[in-house]
Tab-separated table of C-alpha atoms and ligand atoms in Angstrom:
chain	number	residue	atom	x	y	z
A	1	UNK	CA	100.302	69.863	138.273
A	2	UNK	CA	103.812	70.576	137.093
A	3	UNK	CA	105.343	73.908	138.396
A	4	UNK	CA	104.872	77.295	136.825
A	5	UNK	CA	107.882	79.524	137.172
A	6	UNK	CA	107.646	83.089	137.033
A	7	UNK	CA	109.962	83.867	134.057
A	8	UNK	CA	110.807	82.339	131.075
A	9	UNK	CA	112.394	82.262	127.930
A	10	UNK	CA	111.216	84.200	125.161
A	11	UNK	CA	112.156	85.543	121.714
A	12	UNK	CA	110.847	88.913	122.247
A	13	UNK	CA	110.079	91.634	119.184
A	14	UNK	CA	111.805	94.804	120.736
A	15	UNK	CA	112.231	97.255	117.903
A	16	UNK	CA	111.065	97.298	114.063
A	17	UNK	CA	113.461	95.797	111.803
A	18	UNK	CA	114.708	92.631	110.400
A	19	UNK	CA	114.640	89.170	113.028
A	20	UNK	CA	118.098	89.798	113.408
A	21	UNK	CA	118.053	93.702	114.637
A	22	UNK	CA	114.194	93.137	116.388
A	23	UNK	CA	114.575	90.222	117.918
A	24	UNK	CA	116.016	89.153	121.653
A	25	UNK	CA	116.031	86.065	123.571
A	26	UNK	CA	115.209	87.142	127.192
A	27	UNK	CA	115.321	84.814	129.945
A	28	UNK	CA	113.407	86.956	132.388
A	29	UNK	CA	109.881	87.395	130.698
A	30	UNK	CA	107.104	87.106	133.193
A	31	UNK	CA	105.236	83.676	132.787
A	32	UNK	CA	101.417	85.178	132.844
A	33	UNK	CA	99.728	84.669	136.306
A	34	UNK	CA	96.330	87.047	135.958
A	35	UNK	CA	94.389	84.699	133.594
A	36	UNK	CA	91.137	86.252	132.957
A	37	UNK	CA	87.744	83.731	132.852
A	38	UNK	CA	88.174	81.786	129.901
A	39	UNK	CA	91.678	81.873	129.257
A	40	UNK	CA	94.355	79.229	130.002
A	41	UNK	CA	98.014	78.663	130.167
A	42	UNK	CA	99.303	76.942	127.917
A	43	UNK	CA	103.210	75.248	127.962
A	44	UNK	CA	104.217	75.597	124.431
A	45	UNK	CA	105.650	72.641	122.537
A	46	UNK	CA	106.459	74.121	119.372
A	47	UNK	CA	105.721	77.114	117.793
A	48	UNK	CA	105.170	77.077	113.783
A	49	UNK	CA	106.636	80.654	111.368
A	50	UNK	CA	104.157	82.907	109.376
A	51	UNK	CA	105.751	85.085	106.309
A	52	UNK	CA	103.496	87.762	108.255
A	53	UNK	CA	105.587	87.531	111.250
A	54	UNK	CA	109.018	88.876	109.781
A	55	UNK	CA	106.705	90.884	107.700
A	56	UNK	CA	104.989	92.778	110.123
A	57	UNK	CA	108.224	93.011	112.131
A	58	UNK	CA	110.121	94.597	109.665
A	59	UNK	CA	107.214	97.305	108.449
A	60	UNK	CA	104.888	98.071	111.827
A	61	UNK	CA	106.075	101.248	114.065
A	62	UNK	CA	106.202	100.010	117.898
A	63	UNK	CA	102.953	101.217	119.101
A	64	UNK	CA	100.968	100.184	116.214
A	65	UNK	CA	102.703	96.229	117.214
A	66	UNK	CA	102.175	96.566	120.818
A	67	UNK	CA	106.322	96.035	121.319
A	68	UNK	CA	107.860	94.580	122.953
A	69	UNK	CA	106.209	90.865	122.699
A	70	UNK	CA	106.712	87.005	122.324
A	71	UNK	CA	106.833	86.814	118.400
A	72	UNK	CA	104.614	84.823	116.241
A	73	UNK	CA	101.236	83.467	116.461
A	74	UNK	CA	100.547	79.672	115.925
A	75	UNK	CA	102.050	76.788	118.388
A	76	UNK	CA	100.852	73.537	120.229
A	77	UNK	CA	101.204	72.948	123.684
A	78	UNK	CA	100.290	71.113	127.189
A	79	UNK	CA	97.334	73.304	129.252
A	80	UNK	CA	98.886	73.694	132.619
A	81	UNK	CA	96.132	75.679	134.453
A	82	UNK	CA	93.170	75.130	132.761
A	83	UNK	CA	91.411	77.758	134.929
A	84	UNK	CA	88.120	76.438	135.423
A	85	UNK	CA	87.550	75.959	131.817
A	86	UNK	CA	86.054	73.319	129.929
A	87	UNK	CA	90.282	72.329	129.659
A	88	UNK	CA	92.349	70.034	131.732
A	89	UNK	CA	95.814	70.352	133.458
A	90	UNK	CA	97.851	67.795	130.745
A	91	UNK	CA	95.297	68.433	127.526
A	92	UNK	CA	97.542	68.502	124.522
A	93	UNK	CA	95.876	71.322	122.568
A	94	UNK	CA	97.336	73.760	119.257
A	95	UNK	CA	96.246	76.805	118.424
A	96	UNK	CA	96.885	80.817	117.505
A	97	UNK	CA	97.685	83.960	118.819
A	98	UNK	CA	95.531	86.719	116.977
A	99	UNK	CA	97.386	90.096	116.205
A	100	UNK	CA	94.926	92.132	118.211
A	101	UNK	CA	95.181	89.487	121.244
A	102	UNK	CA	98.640	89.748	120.847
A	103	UNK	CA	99.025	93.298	121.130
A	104	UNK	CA	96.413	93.444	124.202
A	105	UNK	CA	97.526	91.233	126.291
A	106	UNK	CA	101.701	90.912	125.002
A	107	UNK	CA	101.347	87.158	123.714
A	108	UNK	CA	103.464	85.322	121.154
A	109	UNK	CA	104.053	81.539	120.012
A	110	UNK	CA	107.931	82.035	120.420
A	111	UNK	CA	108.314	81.632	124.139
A	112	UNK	CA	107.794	79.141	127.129
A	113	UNK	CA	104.113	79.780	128.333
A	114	UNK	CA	101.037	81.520	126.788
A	115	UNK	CA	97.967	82.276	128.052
A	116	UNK	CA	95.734	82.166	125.610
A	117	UNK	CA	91.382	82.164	125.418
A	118	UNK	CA	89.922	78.850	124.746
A	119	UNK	CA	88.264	80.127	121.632
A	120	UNK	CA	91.466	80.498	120.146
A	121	UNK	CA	92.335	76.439	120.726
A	122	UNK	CA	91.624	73.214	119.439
A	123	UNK	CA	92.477	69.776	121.102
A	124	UNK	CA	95.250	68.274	119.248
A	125	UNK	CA	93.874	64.841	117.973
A	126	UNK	CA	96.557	61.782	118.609
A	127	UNK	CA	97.443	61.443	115.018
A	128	UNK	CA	98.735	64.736	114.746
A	129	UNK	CA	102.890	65.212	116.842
A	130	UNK	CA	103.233	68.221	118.587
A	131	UNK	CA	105.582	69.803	115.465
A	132	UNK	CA	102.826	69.095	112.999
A	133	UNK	CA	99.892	70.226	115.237
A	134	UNK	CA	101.680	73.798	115.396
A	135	UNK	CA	101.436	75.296	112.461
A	136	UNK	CA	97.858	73.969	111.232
A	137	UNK	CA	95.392	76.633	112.496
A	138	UNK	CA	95.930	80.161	110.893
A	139	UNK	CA	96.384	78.793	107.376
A	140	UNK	CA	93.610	76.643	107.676
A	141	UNK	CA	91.473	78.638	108.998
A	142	UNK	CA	92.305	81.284	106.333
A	143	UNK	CA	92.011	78.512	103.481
A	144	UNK	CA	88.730	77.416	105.131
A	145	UNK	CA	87.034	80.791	105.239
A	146	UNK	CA	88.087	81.549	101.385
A	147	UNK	CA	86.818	78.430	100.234
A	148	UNK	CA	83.653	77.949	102.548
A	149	UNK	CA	82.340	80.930	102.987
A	150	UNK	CA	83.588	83.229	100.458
A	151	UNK	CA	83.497	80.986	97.446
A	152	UNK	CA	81.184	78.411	98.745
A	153	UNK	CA	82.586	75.515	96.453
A	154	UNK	CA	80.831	72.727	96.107
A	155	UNK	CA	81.727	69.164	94.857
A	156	UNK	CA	82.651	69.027	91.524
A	157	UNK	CA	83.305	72.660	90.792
A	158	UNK	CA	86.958	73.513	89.754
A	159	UNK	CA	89.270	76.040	91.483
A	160	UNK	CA	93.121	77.197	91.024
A	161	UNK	CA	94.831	77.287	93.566
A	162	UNK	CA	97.683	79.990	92.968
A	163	UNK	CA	100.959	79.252	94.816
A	164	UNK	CA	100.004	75.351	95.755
A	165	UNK	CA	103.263	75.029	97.781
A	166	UNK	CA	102.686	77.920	99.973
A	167	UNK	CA	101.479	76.895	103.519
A	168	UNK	CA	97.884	78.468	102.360
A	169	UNK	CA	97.917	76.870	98.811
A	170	UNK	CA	98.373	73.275	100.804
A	171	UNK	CA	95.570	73.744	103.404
A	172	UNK	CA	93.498	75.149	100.193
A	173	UNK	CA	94.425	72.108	98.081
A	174	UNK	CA	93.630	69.731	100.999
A	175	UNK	CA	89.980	71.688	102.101
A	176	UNK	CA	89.200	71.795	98.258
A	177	UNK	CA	89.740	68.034	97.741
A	178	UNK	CA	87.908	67.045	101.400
A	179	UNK	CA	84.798	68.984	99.711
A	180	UNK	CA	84.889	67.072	96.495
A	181	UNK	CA	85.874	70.034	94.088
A	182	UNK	CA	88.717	69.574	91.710
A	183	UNK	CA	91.716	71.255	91.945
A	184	UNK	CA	94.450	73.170	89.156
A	185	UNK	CA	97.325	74.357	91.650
A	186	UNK	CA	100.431	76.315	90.448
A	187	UNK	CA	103.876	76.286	91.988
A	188	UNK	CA	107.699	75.962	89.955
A	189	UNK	CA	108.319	73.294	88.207
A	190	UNK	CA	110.424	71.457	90.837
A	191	UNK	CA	107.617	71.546	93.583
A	192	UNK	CA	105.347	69.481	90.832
A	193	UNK	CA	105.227	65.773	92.947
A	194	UNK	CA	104.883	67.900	96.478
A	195	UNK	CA	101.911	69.925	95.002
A	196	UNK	CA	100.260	66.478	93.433
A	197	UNK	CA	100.875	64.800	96.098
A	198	UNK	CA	98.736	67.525	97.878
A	199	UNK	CA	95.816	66.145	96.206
A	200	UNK	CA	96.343	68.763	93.054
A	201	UNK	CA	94.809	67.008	89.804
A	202	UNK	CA	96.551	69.729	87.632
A	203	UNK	CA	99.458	70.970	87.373
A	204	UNK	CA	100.801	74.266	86.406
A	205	UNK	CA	104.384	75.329	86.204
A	206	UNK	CA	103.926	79.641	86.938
A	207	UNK	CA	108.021	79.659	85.960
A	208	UNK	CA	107.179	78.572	82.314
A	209	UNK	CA	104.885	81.649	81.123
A	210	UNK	CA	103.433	83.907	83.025
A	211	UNK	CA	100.099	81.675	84.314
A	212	UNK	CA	97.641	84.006	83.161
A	213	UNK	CA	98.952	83.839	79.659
A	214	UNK	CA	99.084	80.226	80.089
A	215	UNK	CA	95.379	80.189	80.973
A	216	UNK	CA	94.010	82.586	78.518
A	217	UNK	CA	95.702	79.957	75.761
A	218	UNK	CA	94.351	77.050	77.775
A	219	UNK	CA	90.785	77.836	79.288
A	220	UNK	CA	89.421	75.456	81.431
A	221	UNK	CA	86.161	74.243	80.387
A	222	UNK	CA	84.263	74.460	82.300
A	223	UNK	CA	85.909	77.448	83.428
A	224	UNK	CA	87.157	77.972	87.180
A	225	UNK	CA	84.137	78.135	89.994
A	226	UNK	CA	86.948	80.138	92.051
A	227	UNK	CA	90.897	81.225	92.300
A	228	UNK	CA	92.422	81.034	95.569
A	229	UNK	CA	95.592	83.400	95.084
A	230	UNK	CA	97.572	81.634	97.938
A	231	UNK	CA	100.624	83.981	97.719
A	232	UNK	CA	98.798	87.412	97.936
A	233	UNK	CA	100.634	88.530	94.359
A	234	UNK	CA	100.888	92.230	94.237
A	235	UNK	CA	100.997	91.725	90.068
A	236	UNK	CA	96.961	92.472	88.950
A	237	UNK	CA	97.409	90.424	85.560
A	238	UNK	CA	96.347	87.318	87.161
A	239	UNK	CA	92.717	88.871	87.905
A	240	UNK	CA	92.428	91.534	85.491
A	241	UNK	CA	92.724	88.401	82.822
A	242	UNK	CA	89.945	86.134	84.493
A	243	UNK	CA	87.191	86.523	82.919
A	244	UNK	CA	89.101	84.163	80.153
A	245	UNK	CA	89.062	81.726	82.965
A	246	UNK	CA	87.163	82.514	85.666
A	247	UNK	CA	83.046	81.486	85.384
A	248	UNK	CA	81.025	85.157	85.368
A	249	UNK	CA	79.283	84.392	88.832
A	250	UNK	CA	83.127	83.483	89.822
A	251	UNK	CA	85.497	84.541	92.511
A	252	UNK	CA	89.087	85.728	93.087
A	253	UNK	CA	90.184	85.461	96.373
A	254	UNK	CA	93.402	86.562	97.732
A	255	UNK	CA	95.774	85.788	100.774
A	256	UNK	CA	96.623	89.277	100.955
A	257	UNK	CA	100.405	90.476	101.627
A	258	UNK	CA	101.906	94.244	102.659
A	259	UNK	CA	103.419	95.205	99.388
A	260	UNK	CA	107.775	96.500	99.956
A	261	UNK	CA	108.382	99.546	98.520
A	262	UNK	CA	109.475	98.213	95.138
A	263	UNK	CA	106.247	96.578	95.309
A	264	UNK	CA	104.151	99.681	95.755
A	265	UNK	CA	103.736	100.574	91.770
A	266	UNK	CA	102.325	97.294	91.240
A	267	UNK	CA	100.397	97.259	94.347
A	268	UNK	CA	98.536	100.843	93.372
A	269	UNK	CA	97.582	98.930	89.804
A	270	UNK	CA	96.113	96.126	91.588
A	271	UNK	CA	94.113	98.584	93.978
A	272	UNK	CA	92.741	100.377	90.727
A	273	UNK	CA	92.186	96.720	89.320
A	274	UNK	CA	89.235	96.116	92.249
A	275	UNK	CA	87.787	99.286	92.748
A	276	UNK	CA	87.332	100.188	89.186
A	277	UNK	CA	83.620	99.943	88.511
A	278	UNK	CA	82.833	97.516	85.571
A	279	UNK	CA	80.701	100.311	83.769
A	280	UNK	CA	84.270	102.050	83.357
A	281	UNK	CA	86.279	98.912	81.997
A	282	UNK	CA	86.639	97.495	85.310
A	283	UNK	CA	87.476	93.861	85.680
A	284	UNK	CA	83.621	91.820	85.771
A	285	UNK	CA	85.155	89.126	88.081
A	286	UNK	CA	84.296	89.520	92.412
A	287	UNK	CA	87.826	90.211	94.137
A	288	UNK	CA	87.885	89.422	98.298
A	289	UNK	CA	90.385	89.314	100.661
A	290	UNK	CA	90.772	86.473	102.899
A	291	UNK	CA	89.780	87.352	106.259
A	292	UNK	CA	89.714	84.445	108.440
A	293	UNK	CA	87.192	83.726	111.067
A	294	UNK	CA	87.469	82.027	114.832
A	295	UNK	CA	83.665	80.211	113.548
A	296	UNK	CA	86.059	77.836	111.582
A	297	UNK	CA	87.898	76.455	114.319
A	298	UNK	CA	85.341	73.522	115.059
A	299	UNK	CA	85.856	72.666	110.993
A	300	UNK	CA	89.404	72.879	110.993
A	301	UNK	CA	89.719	70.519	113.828
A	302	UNK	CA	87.136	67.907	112.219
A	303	UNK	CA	88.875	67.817	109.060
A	304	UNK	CA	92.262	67.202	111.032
A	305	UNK	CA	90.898	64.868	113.347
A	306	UNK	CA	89.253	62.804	110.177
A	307	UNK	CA	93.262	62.606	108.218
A	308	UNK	CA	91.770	65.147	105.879
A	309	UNK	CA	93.870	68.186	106.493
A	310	UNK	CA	97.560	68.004	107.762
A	311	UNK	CA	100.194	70.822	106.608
A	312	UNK	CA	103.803	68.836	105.857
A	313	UNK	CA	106.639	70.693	107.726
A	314	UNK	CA	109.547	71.902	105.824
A	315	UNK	CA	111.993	72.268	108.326
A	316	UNK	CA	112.502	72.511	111.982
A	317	UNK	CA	114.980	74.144	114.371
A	318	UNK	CA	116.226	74.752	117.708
A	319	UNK	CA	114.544	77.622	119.994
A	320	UNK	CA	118.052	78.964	120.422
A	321	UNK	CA	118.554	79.050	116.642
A	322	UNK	CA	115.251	80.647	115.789
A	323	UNK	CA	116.897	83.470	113.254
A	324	UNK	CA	117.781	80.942	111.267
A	325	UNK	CA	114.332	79.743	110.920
A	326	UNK	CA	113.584	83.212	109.969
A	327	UNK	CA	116.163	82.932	107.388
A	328	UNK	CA	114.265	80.150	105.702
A	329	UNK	CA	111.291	81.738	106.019
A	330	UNK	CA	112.551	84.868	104.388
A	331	UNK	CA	113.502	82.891	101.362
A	332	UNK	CA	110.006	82.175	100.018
A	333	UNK	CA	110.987	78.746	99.642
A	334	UNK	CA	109.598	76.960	102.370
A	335	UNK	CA	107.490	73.682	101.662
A	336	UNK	CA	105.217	73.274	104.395
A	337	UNK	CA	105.305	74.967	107.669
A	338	UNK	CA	108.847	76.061	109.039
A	339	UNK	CA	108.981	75.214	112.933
A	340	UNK	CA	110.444	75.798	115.771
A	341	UNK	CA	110.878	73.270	118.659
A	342	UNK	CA	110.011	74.766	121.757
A	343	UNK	CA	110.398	71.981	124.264
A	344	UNK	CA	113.395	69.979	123.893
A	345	UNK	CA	111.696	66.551	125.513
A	346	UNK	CA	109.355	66.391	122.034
B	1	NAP	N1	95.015	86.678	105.045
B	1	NAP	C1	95.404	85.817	105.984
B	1	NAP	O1	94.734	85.572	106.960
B	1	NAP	C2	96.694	85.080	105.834
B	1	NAP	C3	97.019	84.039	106.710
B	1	NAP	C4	98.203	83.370	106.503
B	1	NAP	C5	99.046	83.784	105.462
B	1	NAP	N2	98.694	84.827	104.677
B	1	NAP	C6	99.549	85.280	103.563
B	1	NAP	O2	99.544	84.264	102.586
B	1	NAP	C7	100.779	84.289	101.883
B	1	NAP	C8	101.387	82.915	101.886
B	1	NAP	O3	101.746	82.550	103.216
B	1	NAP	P1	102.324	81.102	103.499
B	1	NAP	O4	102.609	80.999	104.946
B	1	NAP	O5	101.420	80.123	102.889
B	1	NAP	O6	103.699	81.186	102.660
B	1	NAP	P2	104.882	80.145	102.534
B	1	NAP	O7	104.432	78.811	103.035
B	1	NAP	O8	106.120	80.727	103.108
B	1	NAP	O9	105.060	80.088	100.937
B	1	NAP	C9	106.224	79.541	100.373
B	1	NAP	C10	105.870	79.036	98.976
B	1	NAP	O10	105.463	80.130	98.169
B	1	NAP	C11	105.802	79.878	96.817
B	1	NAP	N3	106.056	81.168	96.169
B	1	NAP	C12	106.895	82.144	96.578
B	1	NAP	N4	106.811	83.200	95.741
B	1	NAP	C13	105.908	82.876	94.779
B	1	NAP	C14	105.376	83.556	93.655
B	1	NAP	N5	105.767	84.796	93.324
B	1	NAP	N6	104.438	82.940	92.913
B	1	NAP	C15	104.035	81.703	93.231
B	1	NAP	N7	104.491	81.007	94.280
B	1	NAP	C16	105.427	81.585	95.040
B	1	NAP	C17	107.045	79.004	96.862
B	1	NAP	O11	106.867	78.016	95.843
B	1	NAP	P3	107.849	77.975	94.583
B	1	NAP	O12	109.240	77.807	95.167
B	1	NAP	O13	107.355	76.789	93.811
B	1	NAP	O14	107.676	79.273	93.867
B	1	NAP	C18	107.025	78.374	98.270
B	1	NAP	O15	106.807	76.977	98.218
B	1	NAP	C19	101.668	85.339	102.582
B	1	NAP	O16	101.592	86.549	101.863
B	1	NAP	C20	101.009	85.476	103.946
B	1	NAP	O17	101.265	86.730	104.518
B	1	NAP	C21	97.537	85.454	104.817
């Protein structure tokens, strides 16, 4: 068994506010030593970005984050004390650190070691590196829940995927495909090839109209069994338009995002867009949030382990330069998952 030390390096959220003014690297962050049954440490390889990270950094108060704390959620890593568990010392597993865990017990992806509960790990299957493995499970399991279990797609139904270059809009395009259903995706117009090569069989460029104007002129037929809005848009036109595109027994499901303030207008339209009851004018189209559950992890990891699911990575950097892998991130840009190399012997 390789030795633990008792600190270690750690990007540690210390204050709201942008990566730059919230974060610090901290070389004396205790390395956890009271694992609890069921959990294990975990040496981190690589830790992968969420836009919810810098998101929730920026907007949550201190106490409602549970500061300060390791940032981020999803990594891969080595077990090192597998703690009686059904894991080994040496197991190569990936996996995510929930929000609630996070603010319990003070855990992040973006440090050294991480104990984590084995519910919230997956083995990482030999076909997947280290830097690929880290950023599959949150997404996936998000993208799994909305098209599993809240639209319950089956083969040959069509869904749109809005925002098919998004991290979520990949793992959607990829789950969607692996069940047989066809897939419309959106993205810009230079992101076409990536999103195809996805699995999308439809294209749509959202920078050349507005995409539910596009769709109301272009129904599908038959029309969409679902829309997965991978970007969580703030904008209500998209759903208070379906029922030009979306079947009547349809659903709109949405990634969900925390509006900014010169969101908020929008935002309160789209609130009045899903409660408004349908006797009043209301939209006559389901809306649901993604909410993703741990019961997917077993399905994530088949599909993975099968070469049916695996997120592309967009870029990867240094731990030492990790504000600069916030400030691709921040852009909205990204292709793929944005990562962050943990270990330097990957
Ligand atoms: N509910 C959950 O459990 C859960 C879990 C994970 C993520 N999320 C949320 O899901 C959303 C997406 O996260 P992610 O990690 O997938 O993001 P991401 O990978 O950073 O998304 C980047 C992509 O989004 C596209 N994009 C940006 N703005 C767009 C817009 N206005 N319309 C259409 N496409 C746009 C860009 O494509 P173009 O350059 O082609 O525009 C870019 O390729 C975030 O709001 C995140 O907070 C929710």
């Amino acid at each position: 068994m390789s030795t633990i030390p008792a600190t270690q390096q750690a990007w540690i959220e210390e204050r709201r506010g942008p990566p730059a003014q919230s974060l610090r690297l901290r070389t004396d962050w205790p390395v956890p030593s009271d694992l609890q049954p069921g959990e294990v440490l975990i040496k981190v390889q690589a830790a992968a970005m969420n836009p919810g990270g810098y998101k929730m950094m920026k907007l949550l108060p201190n106490f409602a984050r549970g500061r300060p704390l390791p940032a981020e959620m999803e990594l891969s890593g080595v077990v090192v004390d597998g703690n009686g568990t059904e894991y080994s010392d040496g197991d190569q597993v990936f996996g995510f650190v929930t929000p609630e865990l996070a603010k319990a017990r003070k855990q992040g992806a973006l440090c050294q070691y991480v104990r984590l509960p084995t519910s919230l790990i997956l083995p990482r299957p030999p076909s997947v590196t280290p830097l690929e493995a880290a950023g599959i499970c949150a997404v996936s399991i998000t993208s799994y829940h909305a098209l599993v279990e809240l639209a319950q797609l089956e083969a040959g139904q069509t869904v749109l995927v809005y925002g098919g270059s998004s991290s979520v809009g990949i793992a959607a395009i990829q789950i969607a495909k692996a069940l047989g259903a066809k897939v419309v995706a959106s993205a810009s117009g230079k992101n076409e090839a990536f999103v195809r090569g996805q699995g999308a069989d439809e294209f749509i460029d959202y920078t050349k109209q507005p995409i539910h104007e596009y769709l109301k002129a272009n129904p599908p037929s038959p029309k969409f069994h679902a829309i997965v809005d991978a970007i969580g848009l703030m904008d209500p036109s998209l759903y208070t338009s379906s029922p030009a595109y979306l079947a009547p027994n349809g659903i709109f499901i949405s990634a969900g995002d925390l509006p900014s303030m010169s969101q908020l207008w929008h935002f309160c339209k789209l609130l009045a867009a899903i409660v408004w009851p349908r006797w009043l004018g209301g939209t006559p189209r389901k809306w649901r949030l993604i909410r993703p559950t741990l019961g997917h992890m077993g399905d994530v990891q088949a599909l993975v382990a099968k070469g049916s699911l695996k997120l592309p990575i967009d870029s990867v950097y240094d731990f030492e330069d990790v504000l600069s892998a916030y400030d691709r991130v921040v852009t909205g840009r990204a292709t793929g998952k944005v990562v962050v190399k943990i270990d330097p012997t990957i």
